[in-house]
Short mmCIF file of the C-alpha atoms (twelve columns), coordinates in Angstrom:
data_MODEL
# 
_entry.id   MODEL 
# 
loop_
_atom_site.group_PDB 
_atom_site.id 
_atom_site.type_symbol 
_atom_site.label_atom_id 
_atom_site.label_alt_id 
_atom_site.label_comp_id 
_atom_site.label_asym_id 
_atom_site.label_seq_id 
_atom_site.Cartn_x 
_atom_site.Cartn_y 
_atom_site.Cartn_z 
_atom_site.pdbx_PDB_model_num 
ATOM 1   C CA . UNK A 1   4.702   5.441   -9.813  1 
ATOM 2   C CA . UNK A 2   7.500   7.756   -9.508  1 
ATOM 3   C CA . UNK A 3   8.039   7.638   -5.432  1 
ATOM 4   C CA . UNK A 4   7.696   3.656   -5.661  1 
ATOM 5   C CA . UNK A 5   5.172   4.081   -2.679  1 
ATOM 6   C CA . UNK A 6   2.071   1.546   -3.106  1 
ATOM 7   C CA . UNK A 7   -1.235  2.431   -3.090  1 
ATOM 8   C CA . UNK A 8   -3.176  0.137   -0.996  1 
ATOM 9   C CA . UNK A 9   -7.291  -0.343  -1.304  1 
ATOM 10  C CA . UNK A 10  -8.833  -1.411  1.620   1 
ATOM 11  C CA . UNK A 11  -12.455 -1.708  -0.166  1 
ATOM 12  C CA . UNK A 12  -14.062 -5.059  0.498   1 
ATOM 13  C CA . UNK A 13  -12.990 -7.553  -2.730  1 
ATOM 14  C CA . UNK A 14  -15.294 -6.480  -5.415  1 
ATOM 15  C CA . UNK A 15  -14.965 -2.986  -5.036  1 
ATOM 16  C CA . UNK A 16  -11.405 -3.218  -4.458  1 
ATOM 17  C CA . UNK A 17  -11.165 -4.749  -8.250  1 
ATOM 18  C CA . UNK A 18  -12.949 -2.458  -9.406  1 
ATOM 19  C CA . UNK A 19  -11.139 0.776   -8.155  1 
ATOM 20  C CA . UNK A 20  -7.870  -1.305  -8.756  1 
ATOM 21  C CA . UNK A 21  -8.860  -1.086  -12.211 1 
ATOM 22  C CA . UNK A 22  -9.588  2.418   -12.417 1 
ATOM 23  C CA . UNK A 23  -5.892  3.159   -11.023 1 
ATOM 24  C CA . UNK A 24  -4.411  1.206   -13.470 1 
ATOM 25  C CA . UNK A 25  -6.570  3.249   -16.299 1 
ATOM 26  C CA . UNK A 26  -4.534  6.288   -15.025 1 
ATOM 27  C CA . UNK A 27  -1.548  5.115   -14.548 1 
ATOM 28  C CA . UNK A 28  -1.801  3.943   -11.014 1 
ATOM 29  C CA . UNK A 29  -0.990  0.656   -9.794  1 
ATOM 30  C CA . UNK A 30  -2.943  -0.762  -6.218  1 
ATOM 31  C CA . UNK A 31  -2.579  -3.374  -4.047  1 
ATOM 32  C CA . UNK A 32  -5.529  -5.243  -2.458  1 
ATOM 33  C CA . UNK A 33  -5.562  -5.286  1.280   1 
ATOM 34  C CA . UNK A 34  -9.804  -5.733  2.146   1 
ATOM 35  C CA . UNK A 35  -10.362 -4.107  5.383   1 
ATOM 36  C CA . UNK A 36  -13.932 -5.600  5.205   1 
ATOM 37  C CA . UNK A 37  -15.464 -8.516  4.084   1 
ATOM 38  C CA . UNK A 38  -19.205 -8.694  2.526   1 
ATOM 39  C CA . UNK A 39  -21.000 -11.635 2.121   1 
ATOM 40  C CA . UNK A 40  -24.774 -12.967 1.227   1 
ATOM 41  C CA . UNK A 41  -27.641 -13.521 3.928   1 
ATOM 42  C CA . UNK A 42  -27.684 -16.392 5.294   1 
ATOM 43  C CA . UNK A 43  -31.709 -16.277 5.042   1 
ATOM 44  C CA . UNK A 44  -32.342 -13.988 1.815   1 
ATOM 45  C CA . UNK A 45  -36.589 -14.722 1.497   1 
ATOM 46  C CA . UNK A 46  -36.781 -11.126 3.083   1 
ATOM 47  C CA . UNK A 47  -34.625 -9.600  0.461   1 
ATOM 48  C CA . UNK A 48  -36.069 -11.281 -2.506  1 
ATOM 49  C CA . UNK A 49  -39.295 -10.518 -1.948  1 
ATOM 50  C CA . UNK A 50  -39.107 -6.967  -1.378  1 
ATOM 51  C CA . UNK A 51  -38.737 -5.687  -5.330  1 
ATOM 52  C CA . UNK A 52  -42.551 -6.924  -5.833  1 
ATOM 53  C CA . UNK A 53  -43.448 -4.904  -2.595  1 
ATOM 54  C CA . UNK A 54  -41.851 -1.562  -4.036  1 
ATOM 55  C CA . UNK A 55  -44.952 0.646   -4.922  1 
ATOM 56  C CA . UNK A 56  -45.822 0.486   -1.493  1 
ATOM 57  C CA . UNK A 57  -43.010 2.878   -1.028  1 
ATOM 58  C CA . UNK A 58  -42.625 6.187   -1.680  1 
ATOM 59  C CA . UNK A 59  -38.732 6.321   -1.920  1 
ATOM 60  C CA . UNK A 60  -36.308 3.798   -1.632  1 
ATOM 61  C CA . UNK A 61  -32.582 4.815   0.435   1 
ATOM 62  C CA . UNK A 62  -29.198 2.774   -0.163  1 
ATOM 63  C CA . UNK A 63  -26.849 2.986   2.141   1 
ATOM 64  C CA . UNK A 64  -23.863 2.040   0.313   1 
ATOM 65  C CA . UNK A 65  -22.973 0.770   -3.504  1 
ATOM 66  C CA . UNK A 66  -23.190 -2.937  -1.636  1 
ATOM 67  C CA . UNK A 67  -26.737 -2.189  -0.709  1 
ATOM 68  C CA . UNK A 68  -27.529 -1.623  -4.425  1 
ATOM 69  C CA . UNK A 69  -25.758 -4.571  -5.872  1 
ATOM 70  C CA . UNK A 70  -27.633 -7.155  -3.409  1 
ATOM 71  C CA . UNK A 71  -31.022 -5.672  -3.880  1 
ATOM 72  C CA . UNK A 72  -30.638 -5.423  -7.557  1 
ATOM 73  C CA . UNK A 73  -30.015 -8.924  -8.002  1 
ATOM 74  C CA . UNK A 74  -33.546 -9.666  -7.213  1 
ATOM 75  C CA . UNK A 75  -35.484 -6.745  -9.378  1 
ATOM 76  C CA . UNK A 76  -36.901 -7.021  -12.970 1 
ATOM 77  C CA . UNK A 77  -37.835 -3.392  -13.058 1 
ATOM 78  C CA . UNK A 78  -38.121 -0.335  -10.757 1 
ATOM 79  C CA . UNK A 79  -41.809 1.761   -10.856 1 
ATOM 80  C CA . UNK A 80  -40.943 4.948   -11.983 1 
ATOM 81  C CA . UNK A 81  -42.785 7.182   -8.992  1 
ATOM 82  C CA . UNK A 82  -40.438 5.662   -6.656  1 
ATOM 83  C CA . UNK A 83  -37.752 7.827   -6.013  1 
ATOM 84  C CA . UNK A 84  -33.957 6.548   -4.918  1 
ATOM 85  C CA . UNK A 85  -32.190 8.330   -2.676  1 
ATOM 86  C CA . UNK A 86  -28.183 7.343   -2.020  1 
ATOM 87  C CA . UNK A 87  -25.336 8.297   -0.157  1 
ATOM 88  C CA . UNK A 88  -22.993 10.110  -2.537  1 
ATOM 89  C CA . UNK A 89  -21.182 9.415   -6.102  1 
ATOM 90  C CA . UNK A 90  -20.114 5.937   -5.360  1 
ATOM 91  C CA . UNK A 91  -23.820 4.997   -4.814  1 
ATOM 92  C CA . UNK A 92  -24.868 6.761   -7.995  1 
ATOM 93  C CA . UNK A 93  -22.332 5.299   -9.929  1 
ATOM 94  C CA . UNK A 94  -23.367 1.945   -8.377  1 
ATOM 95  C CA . UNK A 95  -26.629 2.621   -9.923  1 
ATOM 96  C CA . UNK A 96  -25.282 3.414   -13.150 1 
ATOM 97  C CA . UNK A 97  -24.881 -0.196  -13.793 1 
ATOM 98  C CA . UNK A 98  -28.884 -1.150  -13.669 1 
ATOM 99  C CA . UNK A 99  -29.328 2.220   -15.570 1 
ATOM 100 C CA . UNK A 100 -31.472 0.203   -18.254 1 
ATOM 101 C CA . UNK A 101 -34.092 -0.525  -15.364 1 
ATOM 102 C CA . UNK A 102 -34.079 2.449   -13.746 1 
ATOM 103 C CA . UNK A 103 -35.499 4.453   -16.581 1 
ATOM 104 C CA . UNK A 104 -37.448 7.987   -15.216 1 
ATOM 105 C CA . UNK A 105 -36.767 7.219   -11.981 1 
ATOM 106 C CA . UNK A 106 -35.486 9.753   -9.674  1 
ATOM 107 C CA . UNK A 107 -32.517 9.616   -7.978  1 
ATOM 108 C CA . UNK A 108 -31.653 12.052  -4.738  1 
ATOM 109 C CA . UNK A 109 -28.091 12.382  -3.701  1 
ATOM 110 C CA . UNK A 110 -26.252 14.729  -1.697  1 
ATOM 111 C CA . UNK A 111 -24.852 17.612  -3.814  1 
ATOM 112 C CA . UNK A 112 -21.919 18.760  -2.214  1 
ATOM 113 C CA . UNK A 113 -18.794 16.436  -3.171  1 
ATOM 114 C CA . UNK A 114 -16.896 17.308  -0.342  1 
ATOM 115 C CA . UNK A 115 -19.443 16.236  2.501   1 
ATOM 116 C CA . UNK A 116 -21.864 13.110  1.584   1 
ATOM 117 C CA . UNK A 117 -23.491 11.424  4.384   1 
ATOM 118 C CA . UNK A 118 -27.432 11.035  6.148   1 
ATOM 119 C CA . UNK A 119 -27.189 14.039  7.205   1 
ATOM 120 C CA . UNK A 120 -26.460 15.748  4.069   1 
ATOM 121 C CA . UNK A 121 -28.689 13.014  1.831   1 
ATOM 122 C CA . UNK A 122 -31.626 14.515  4.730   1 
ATOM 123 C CA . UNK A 123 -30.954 17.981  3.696   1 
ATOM 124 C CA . UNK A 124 -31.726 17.116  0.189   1 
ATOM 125 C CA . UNK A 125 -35.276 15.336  1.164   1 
ATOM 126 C CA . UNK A 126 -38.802 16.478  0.706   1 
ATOM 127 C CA . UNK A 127 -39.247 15.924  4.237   1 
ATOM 128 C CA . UNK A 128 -42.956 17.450  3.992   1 
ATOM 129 C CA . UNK A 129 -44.006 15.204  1.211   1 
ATOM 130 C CA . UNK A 130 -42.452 12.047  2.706   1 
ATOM 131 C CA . UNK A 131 -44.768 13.007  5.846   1 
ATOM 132 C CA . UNK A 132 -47.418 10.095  6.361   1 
ATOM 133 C CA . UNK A 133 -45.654 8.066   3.646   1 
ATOM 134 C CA . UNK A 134 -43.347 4.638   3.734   1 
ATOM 135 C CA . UNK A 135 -39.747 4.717   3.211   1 
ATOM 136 C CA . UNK A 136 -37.209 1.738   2.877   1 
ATOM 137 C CA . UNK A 137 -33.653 1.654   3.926   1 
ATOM 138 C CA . UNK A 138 -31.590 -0.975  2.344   1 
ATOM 139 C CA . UNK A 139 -28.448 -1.727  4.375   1 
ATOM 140 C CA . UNK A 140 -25.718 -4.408  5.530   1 
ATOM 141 C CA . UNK A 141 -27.326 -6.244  8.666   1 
ATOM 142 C CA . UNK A 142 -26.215 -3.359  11.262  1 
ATOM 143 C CA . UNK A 143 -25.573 0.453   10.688  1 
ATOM 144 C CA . UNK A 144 -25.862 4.135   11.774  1 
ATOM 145 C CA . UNK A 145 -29.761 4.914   13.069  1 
ATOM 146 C CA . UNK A 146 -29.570 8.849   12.380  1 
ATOM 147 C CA . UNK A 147 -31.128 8.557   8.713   1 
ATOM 148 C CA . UNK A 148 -33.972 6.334   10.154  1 
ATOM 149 C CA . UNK A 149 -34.522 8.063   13.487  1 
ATOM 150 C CA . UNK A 150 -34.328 11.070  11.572  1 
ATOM 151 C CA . UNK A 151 -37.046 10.443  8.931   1 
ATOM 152 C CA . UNK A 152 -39.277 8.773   11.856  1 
ATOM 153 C CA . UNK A 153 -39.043 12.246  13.324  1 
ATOM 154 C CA . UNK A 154 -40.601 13.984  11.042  1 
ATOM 155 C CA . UNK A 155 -43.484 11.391  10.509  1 
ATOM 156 C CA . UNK A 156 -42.218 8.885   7.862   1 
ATOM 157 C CA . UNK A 157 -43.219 5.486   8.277   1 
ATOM 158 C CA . UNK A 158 -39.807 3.703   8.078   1 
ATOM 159 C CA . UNK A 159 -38.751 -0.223  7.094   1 
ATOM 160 C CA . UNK A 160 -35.291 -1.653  7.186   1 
ATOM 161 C CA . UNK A 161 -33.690 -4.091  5.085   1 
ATOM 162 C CA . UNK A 162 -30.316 -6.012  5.595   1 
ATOM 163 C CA . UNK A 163 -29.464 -6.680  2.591   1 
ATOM 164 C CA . UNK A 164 -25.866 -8.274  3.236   1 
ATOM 165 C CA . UNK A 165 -23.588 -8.937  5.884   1 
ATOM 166 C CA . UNK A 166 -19.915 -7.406  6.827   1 
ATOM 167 C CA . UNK A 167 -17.385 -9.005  8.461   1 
ATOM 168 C CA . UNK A 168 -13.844 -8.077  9.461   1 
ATOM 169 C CA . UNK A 169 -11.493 -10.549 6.972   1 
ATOM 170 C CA . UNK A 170 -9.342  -13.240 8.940   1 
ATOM 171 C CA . UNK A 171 -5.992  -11.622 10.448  1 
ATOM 172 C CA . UNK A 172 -3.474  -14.713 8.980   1 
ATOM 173 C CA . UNK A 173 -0.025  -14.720 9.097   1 
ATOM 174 C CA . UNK A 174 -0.026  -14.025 4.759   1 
ATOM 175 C CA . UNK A 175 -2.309  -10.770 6.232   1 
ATOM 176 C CA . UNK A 176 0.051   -9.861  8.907   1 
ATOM 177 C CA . UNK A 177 3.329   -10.152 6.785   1 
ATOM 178 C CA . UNK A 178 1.657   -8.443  3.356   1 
ATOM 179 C CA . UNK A 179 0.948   -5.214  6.052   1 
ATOM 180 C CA . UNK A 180 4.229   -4.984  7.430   1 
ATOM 181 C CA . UNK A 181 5.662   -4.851  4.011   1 
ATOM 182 C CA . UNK A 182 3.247   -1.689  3.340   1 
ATOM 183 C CA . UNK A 183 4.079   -0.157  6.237   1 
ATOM 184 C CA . UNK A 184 7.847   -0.526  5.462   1 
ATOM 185 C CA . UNK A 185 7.326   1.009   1.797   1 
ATOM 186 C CA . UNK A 186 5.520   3.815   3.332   1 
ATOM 187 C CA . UNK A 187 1.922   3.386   1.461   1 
ATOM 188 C CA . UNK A 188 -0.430  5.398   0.531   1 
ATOM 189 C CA . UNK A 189 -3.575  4.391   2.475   1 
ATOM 190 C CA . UNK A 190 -7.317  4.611   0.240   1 
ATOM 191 C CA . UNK A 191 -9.777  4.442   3.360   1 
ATOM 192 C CA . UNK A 192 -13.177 4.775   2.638   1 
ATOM 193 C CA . UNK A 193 -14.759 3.304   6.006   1 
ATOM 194 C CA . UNK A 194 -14.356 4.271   9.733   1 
ATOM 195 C CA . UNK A 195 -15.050 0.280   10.215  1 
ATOM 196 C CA . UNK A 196 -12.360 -0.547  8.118   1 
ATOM 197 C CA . UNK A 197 -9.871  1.891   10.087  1 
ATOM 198 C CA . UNK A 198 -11.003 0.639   13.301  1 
ATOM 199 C CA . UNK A 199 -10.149 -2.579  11.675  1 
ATOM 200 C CA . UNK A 200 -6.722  -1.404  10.865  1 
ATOM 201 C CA . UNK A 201 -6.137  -0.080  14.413  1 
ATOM 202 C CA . UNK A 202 -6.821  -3.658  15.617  1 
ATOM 203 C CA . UNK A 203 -4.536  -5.817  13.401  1 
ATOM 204 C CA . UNK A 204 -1.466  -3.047  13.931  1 
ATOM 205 C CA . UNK A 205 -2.509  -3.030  17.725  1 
ATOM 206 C CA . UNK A 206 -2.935  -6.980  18.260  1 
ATOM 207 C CA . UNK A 207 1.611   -6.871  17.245  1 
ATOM 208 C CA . UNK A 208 2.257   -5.359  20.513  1 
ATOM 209 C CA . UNK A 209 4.944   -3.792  19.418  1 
ATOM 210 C CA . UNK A 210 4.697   0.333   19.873  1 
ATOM 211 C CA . UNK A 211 6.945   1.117   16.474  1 
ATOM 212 C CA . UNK A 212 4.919   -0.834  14.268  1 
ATOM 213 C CA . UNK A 213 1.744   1.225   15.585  1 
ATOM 214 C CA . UNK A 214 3.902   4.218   15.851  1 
ATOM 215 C CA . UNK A 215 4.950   3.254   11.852  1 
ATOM 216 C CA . UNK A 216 0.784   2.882   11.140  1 
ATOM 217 C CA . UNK A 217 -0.383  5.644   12.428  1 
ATOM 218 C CA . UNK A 218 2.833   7.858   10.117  1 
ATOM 219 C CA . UNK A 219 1.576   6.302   6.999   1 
ATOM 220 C CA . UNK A 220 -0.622  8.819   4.389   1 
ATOM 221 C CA . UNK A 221 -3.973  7.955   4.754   1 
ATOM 222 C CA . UNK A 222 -6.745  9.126   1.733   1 
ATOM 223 C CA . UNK A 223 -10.317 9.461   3.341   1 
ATOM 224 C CA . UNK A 224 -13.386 10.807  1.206   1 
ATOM 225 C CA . UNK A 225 -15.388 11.715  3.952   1 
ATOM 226 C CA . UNK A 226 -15.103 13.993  7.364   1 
ATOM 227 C CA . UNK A 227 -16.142 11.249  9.911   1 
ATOM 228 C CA . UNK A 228 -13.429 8.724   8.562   1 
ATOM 229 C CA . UNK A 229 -11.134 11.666  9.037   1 
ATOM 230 C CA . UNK A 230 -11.820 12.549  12.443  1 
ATOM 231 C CA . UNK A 231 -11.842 8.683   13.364  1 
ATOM 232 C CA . UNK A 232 -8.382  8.473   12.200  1 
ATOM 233 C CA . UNK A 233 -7.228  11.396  14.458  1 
ATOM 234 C CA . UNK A 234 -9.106  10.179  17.295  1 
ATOM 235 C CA . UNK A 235 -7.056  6.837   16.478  1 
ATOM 236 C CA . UNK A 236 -3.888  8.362   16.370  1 
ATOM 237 C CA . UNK A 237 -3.334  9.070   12.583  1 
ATOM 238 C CA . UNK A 238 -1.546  11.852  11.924  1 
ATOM 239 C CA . UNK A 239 -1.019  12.266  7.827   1 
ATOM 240 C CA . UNK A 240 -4.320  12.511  6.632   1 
ATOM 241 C CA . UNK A 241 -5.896  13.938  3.131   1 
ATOM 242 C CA . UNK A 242 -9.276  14.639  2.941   1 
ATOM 243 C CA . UNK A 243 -10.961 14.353  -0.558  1 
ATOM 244 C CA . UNK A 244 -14.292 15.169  -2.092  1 
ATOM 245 C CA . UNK A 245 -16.710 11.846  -2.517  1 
ATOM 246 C CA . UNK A 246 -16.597 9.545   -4.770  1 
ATOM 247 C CA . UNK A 247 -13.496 7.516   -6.636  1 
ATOM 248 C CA . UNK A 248 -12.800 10.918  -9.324  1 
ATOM 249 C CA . UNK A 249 -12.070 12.612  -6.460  1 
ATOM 250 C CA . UNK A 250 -9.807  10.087  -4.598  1 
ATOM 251 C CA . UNK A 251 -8.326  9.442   -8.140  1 
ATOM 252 C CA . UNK A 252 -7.324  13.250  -8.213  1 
ATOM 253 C CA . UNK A 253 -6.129  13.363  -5.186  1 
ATOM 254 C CA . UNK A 254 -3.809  10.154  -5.871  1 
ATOM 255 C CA . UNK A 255 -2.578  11.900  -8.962  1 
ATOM 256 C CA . UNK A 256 -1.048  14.999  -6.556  1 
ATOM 257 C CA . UNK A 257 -0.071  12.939  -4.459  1 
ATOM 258 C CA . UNK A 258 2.928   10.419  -5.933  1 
# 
């Protein structure tokens, strides 16, 4: 990179790689710093005995790519007249990995790039013929309520279904020296999760020491979504680029950047 400044992914490990490898594909290089950790069930009967319960359901939701990947692990095949609804591009192209049993199925995501959410998946919904009919939402163990509460409202019957767990990683002393080093080279900052930034705010916070958190909070910070924006204001983050969804997006955004 010309300015020398790192890129840092904060994506749990697996999709860390994975975007890590998409930087270097154009030109980029990334360093690994997981904000989150993800991690199997400790009980997982629930979630592999859901795919044979799937044409009880009118559509299926994923919250996140992580979602997909757990569930999938457990499915032979997906019935065509159940429809899959996801977040934004990074579920879709999540999906685009099992695209040889998902054949005729239909998938709903929001279709504005620049704001992908619930709320905006909602506005894409056939909330009239969903009405009287069962809808699952696979998740990690906890999460937001409003697409749930939301579909409840207007009389879908609603299941949940953890289908992994997230964790904040370990805080070490190889952690806490490989983060002062970024702050020092002034990174570039690829945030993709309001957890993961409250995360951040923790570990700079736990130093005690107001010009490393004053240092932080300087540092760029690439977020592909309006609510991880406004949580890094409302944390004190003051250099912040929004993007549209989804890694082509961040990946452009990179490219003006450095």
């Amino acid at each position: 990179m010309a300015t020398g400044r790192p890129v840092v992914i904060t994506r749990p490990l697996k999709q860390g790689v994975l975007f890590q490898q998409r930087l270097s594909q154009a030109g980029l290089s990334g360093v690994l710093f997981p904000l989150l950790d993800i991690a199997e069930l400790p009980d997982t009967t629930a979630l592999r005995a859901s795919p044979a319960c799937l044409d009880d359901y009118a559509m299926v939701a994923f919250v996140s790519p992580n979602a997909i990947d757990h569930y999938f692990e457990h499915l032979q095949s997906w019935p065509q007249q159940v429809d899959i609804a996801v977040m934004g591009a990074g579920g879709v192209a999540a999906l685009q990995a099992y695209a040889d049993k998902l054949r005729g199925v239909r998938i709903i995501s929001p279709t504005n790039p620049l704001k992908t959410d619930s709320e905006t998946l909602l506005e894409e919904l056939d909330l009239r013929r969903l009405a009287g009919k069962r809808v699952l939402i696979v998740r990690g163990q906890s999460g937001r309520e409003f697409l749930a509460d939301a579909l409840r409202s207007h009389g879908v019957q609603v299941d949940q279904l953890p289908a992994y767990l997230r964790s904040e990683p370990a805080f070490d002393a190889q952690r806490q020296q490989q983060l002062h080093e970024l702050i020092r080279q002034q990174a570039i900052w690829v945030i993709t999760s309001s957890e993961a930034l409250r995360t951040l705010d923790r570990w700079i916070r736990q130093s005690g020491e107001d010009i490393i958190v004053a240092n932080m909070q300087g540092q760029h910070l690439l977020v592909p979504h309006r609510r991880i924006a406004e949580t890094a204001q409302q944390l004190g983050f003051h250099s912040i680029t929004l993007t549209g969804s989804g890694d082509e997006q961040l990946l452009v955004a990179l490219q003006s950047q450095i």
